[in-house]
Amino acid sequence: MTFVEQLRRGQTLGEGPIAAWLMSRGNSVLPVYEKEIDTGKGPQLFTSKAGFAAPDLLTFNKARGPIFVEAKYKTVFTWYRSRNVWTTGIDLRHYDEYKRVAEETGLPVWLLFFHDRSTPDNKDLRWNCPLDSPTGLYGNCLSVLMHCESHRALPKDTQRLGHVGHGASGMVYWAEHSLVKLATKEDVLGAIDSGCPLPAYMSASCLPSGGSE
């Protein structure tokens, strides 16, 4: 069974549509996250120093070489009322380890976020957020994102007074304007049968130079 057939049958994780979109733009995709289906554990990259959480996908393209991609399929952006911006984010521990993956391998790591719902969450509507949340595929290279974080959240602790936090290790968030909109929602959902050129945003210009990531 081909990977596309697995996508159609729902046998991959929620990141499948993002992988299909990447393939429709001339990339070959190694779905590292498939290990999670078999073992219940996330994939790791091992070095002589330590093991690090690995991004979901390793993509290959003759024009610009391999790139790691962490693919997040979410429903809706989160309204950050302190700055009045839409935000999205990832687990803080994984974020720190993806930076190590980029450092150890010398390969770019991209974070891609696919949001498919335009109706904001009720908890955000309470704070008078805009009535339409952005949809589509957003992302940027980790070497850029590490310099433009919106904010961080503490690890979740239900005993803490006030804000209880998010996630087991905390979260890191980016504002919508710090991300590049790579595709519309419709483009991503229709990507399995499409064939478009690779966006310039994921060209060789993303490759690190001089060993700095």
mmCIF file with all atom_site columns, C-alpha atoms in Angstrom, residues 7-90:
data_model
loop_
_atom_site.group_PDB
_atom_site.id
_atom_site.type_symbol
_atom_site.label_atom_id
_atom_site.label_alt_id
_atom_site.label_comp_id
_atom_site.label_asym_id
_atom_site.label_entity_id
_atom_site.label_seq_id
_atom_site.pdbx_PDB_ins_code
_atom_site.Cartn_x
_atom_site.Cartn_y
_atom_site.Cartn_z
_atom_site.occupancy
_atom_site.B_iso_or_equiv
_atom_site.pdbx_formal_charge
_atom_site.auth_seq_id
_atom_site.auth_comp_id
_atom_site.auth_asym_id
_atom_site.auth_atom_id
_atom_site.pdbx_PDB_model_num
ATOM 1  C CA . LEU A 1 7  ? -3.645 8.737  3.797  1.00 0.00 ? 7  LEU A CA 1
ATOM 2  C CA . ARG A 1 8  ? -6.932 7.987  2.070  1.00 0.00 ? 8  ARG A CA 1
ATOM 3  C CA . ARG A 1 9  ? -7.688 5.162  4.472  1.00 0.00 ? 9  ARG A CA 1
ATOM 4  C CA . GLY A 1 10 ? -6.840 7.238  7.510  1.00 0.00 ? 10 GLY A CA 1
ATOM 5  C CA . GLN A 1 11 ? -3.969 4.985  8.552  1.00 0.00 ? 11 GLN A CA 1
ATOM 6  C CA . THR A 1 12 ? -1.589 7.838  9.333  1.00 0.00 ? 12 THR A CA 1
ATOM 7  C CA . LEU A 1 13 ? -1.758 10.360 12.139 1.00 0.00 ? 13 LEU A CA 1
ATOM 8  C CA . GLY A 1 14 ? -3.356 13.804 11.824 1.00 0.00 ? 14 GLY A CA 1
ATOM 9  C CA . GLU A 1 15 ? -0.226 15.107 10.097 1.00 0.00 ? 15 GLU A CA 1
ATOM 10 C CA . GLY A 1 16 ? -1.135 13.125 6.972  1.00 0.00 ? 16 GLY A CA 1
ATOM 11 C CA . PRO A 1 17 ? -2.690 16.016 4.992  1.00 0.00 ? 17 PRO A CA 1
ATOM 12 C CA . ILE A 1 18 ? 0.447  18.098 5.577  1.00 0.00 ? 18 ILE A CA 1
ATOM 13 C CA . ALA A 1 19 ? 2.600  15.239 4.297  1.00 0.00 ? 19 ALA A CA 1
ATOM 14 C CA . ALA A 1 20 ? 0.351  14.942 1.246  1.00 0.00 ? 20 ALA A CA 1
ATOM 15 C CA . TRP A 1 21 ? 0.687  18.673 0.586  1.00 0.00 ? 21 TRP A CA 1
ATOM 16 C CA . LEU A 1 22 ? 4.482  18.398 0.766  1.00 0.00 ? 22 LEU A CA 1
ATOM 17 C CA . MET A 1 23 ? 4.472  15.457 -1.656 1.00 0.00 ? 23 MET A CA 1
ATOM 18 C CA . SER A 1 24 ? 2.223  17.314 -4.093 1.00 0.00 ? 24 SER A CA 1
ATOM 19 C CA . ARG A 1 25 ? 4.947  19.948 -4.305 1.00 0.00 ? 25 ARG A CA 1
ATOM 20 C CA . GLY A 1 26 ? 7.689  17.608 -5.394 1.00 0.00 ? 26 GLY A CA 1
ATOM 21 C CA . ASN A 1 27 ? 8.971  16.366 -2.056 1.00 0.00 ? 27 ASN A CA 1
ATOM 22 C CA . SER A 1 28 ? 9.611  12.791 -1.012 1.00 0.00 ? 28 SER A CA 1
ATOM 23 C CA . VAL A 1 29 ? 8.503  12.196 2.572  1.00 0.00 ? 29 VAL A CA 1
ATOM 24 C CA . LEU A 1 30 ? 9.909  9.861  5.203  1.00 0.00 ? 30 LEU A CA 1
ATOM 25 C CA . PRO A 1 31 ? 7.142  9.725  7.851  1.00 0.00 ? 31 PRO A CA 1
ATOM 26 C CA . VAL A 1 32 ? 9.219  9.339  10.995 1.00 0.00 ? 32 VAL A CA 1
ATOM 27 C CA . TYR A 1 33 ? 6.088  9.577  13.127 1.00 0.00 ? 33 TYR A CA 1
ATOM 28 C CA . GLU A 1 34 ? 4.832  6.162  11.910 1.00 0.00 ? 34 GLU A CA 1
ATOM 29 C CA . LYS A 1 35 ? 6.884  4.619  14.741 1.00 0.00 ? 35 LYS A CA 1
ATOM 30 C CA . GLU A 1 36 ? 4.386  6.115  17.171 1.00 0.00 ? 36 GLU A CA 1
ATOM 31 C CA . ILE A 1 37 ? 1.574  4.042  15.700 1.00 0.00 ? 37 ILE A CA 1
ATOM 32 C CA . ASP A 1 38 ? 3.421  0.788  16.406 1.00 0.00 ? 38 ASP A CA 1
ATOM 33 C CA . THR A 1 39 ? 4.934  1.524  19.815 1.00 0.00 ? 39 THR A CA 1
ATOM 34 C CA . GLY A 1 40 ? 2.976  4.363  21.354 1.00 0.00 ? 40 GLY A CA 1
ATOM 35 C CA . LYS A 1 41 ? 6.244  6.275  21.734 1.00 0.00 ? 41 LYS A CA 1
ATOM 36 C CA . GLY A 1 42 ? 7.442  9.241  19.751 1.00 0.00 ? 42 GLY A CA 1
ATOM 37 C CA . PRO A 1 43 ? 10.457 8.817  17.435 1.00 0.00 ? 43 PRO A CA 1
ATOM 38 C CA . GLN A 1 44 ? 13.916 9.876  18.552 1.00 0.00 ? 44 GLN A CA 1
ATOM 39 C CA . LEU A 1 45 ? 17.134 10.954 16.880 1.00 0.00 ? 45 LEU A CA 1
ATOM 40 C CA . PHE A 1 46 ? 20.149 9.361  18.573 1.00 0.00 ? 46 PHE A CA 1
ATOM 41 C CA . THR A 1 47 ? 23.621 10.880 18.646 1.00 0.00 ? 47 THR A CA 1
ATOM 42 C CA . SER A 1 48 ? 26.767 9.935  20.557 1.00 0.00 ? 48 SER A CA 1
ATOM 43 C CA . LYS A 1 49 ? 25.720 12.503 23.158 1.00 0.00 ? 49 LYS A CA 1
ATOM 44 C CA . ALA A 1 50 ? 22.027 11.822 23.731 1.00 0.00 ? 50 ALA A CA 1
ATOM 45 C CA . GLY A 1 51 ? 18.673 11.066 22.162 1.00 0.00 ? 51 GLY A CA 1
ATOM 46 C CA . PHE A 1 52 ? 16.343 13.854 21.084 1.00 0.00 ? 52 PHE A CA 1
ATOM 47 C CA . ALA A 1 53 ? 12.696 13.949 20.066 1.00 0.00 ? 53 ALA A CA 1
ATOM 48 C CA . ALA A 1 54 ? 12.603 13.818 16.268 1.00 0.00 ? 54 ALA A CA 1
ATOM 49 C CA . PRO A 1 55 ? 10.290 15.945 14.108 1.00 0.00 ? 55 PRO A CA 1
ATOM 50 C CA . ASP A 1 56 ? 7.437  14.106 12.383 1.00 0.00 ? 56 ASP A CA 1
ATOM 51 C CA . LEU A 1 57 ? 8.811  14.085 8.838  1.00 0.00 ? 57 LEU A CA 1
ATOM 52 C CA . LEU A 1 58 ? 12.064 14.112 6.925  1.00 0.00 ? 58 LEU A CA 1
ATOM 53 C CA . THR A 1 59 ? 11.501 15.537 3.445  1.00 0.00 ? 59 THR A CA 1
ATOM 54 C CA . PHE A 1 60 ? 13.747 15.297 0.405  1.00 0.00 ? 60 PHE A CA 1
ATOM 55 C CA . ASN A 1 61 ? 13.867 17.469 -2.693 1.00 0.00 ? 61 ASN A CA 1
ATOM 56 C CA . LYS A 1 62 ? 16.606 17.503 -5.337 1.00 0.00 ? 62 LYS A CA 1
ATOM 57 C CA . ALA A 1 63 ? 16.537 21.296 -5.499 1.00 0.00 ? 63 ALA A CA 1
ATOM 58 C CA . ARG A 1 64 ? 17.272 21.969 -1.856 1.00 0.00 ? 64 ARG A CA 1
ATOM 59 C CA . GLY A 1 65 ? 18.156 18.781 0.003  1.00 0.00 ? 65 GLY A CA 1
ATOM 60 C CA . PRO A 1 66 ? 16.604 17.273 3.146  1.00 0.00 ? 66 PRO A CA 1
ATOM 61 C CA . ILE A 1 67 ? 14.552 19.225 5.673  1.00 0.00 ? 67 ILE A CA 1
ATOM 62 C CA . PHE A 1 68 ? 12.987 18.070 8.931  1.00 0.00 ? 68 PHE A CA 1
ATOM 63 C CA . VAL A 1 69 ? 9.329  19.026 9.339  1.00 0.00 ? 69 VAL A CA 1
ATOM 64 C CA . GLU A 1 70 ? 7.275  19.019 12.519 1.00 0.00 ? 70 GLU A CA 1
ATOM 65 C CA . ALA A 1 71 ? 3.674  18.860 11.303 1.00 0.00 ? 71 ALA A CA 1
ATOM 66 C CA . LYS A 1 72 ? 0.893  20.035 13.591 1.00 0.00 ? 72 LYS A CA 1
ATOM 67 C CA . TYR A 1 73 ? -2.716 19.504 12.527 1.00 0.00 ? 73 TYR A CA 1
ATOM 68 C CA . LYS A 1 74 ? -4.840 21.654 14.821 1.00 0.00 ? 74 LYS A CA 1
ATOM 69 C CA . THR A 1 75 ? -8.361 23.002 14.759 1.00 0.00 ? 75 THR A CA 1
ATOM 70 C CA . VAL A 1 76 ? -8.167 26.678 15.656 1.00 0.00 ? 76 VAL A CA 1
ATOM 71 C CA . PHE A 1 77 ? -5.668 29.390 16.574 1.00 0.00 ? 77 PHE A CA 1
ATOM 72 C CA . THR A 1 78 ? -5.588 30.646 20.183 1.00 0.00 ? 78 THR A CA 1
ATOM 73 C CA . TRP A 1 79 ? -6.313 34.292 20.961 1.00 0.00 ? 79 TRP A CA 1
ATOM 74 C CA . TYR A 1 80 ? -3.587 35.861 23.120 1.00 0.00 ? 80 TYR A CA 1
ATOM 75 C CA . ARG A 1 81 ? -5.454 38.745 24.676 1.00 0.00 ? 81 ARG A CA 1
ATOM 76 C CA . SER A 1 82 ? -2.384 40.364 26.273 1.00 0.00 ? 82 SER A CA 1
ATOM 77 C CA . ARG A 1 83 ? -1.229 41.356 22.771 1.00 0.00 ? 83 ARG A CA 1
ATOM 78 C CA . ASN A 1 84 ? -4.433 40.889 20.785 1.00 0.00 ? 84 ASN A CA 1
ATOM 79 C CA . VAL A 1 85 ? -2.933 38.396 18.344 1.00 0.00 ? 85 VAL A CA 1
ATOM 80 C CA . TRP A 1 86 ? -3.754 34.912 17.098 1.00 0.00 ? 86 TRP A CA 1
ATOM 81 C CA . THR A 1 87 ? -1.155 32.390 18.228 1.00 0.00 ? 87 THR A CA 1
ATOM 82 C CA . THR A 1 88 ? -0.260 28.733 17.828 1.00 0.00 ? 88 THR A CA 1
ATOM 83 C CA . GLY A 1 89 ? 2.469  26.660 19.409 1.00 0.00 ? 89 GLY A CA 1
ATOM 84 C CA . ILE A 1 90 ? 4.131  23.417 20.431 1.00 0.00 ? 90 ILE A CA 1
#
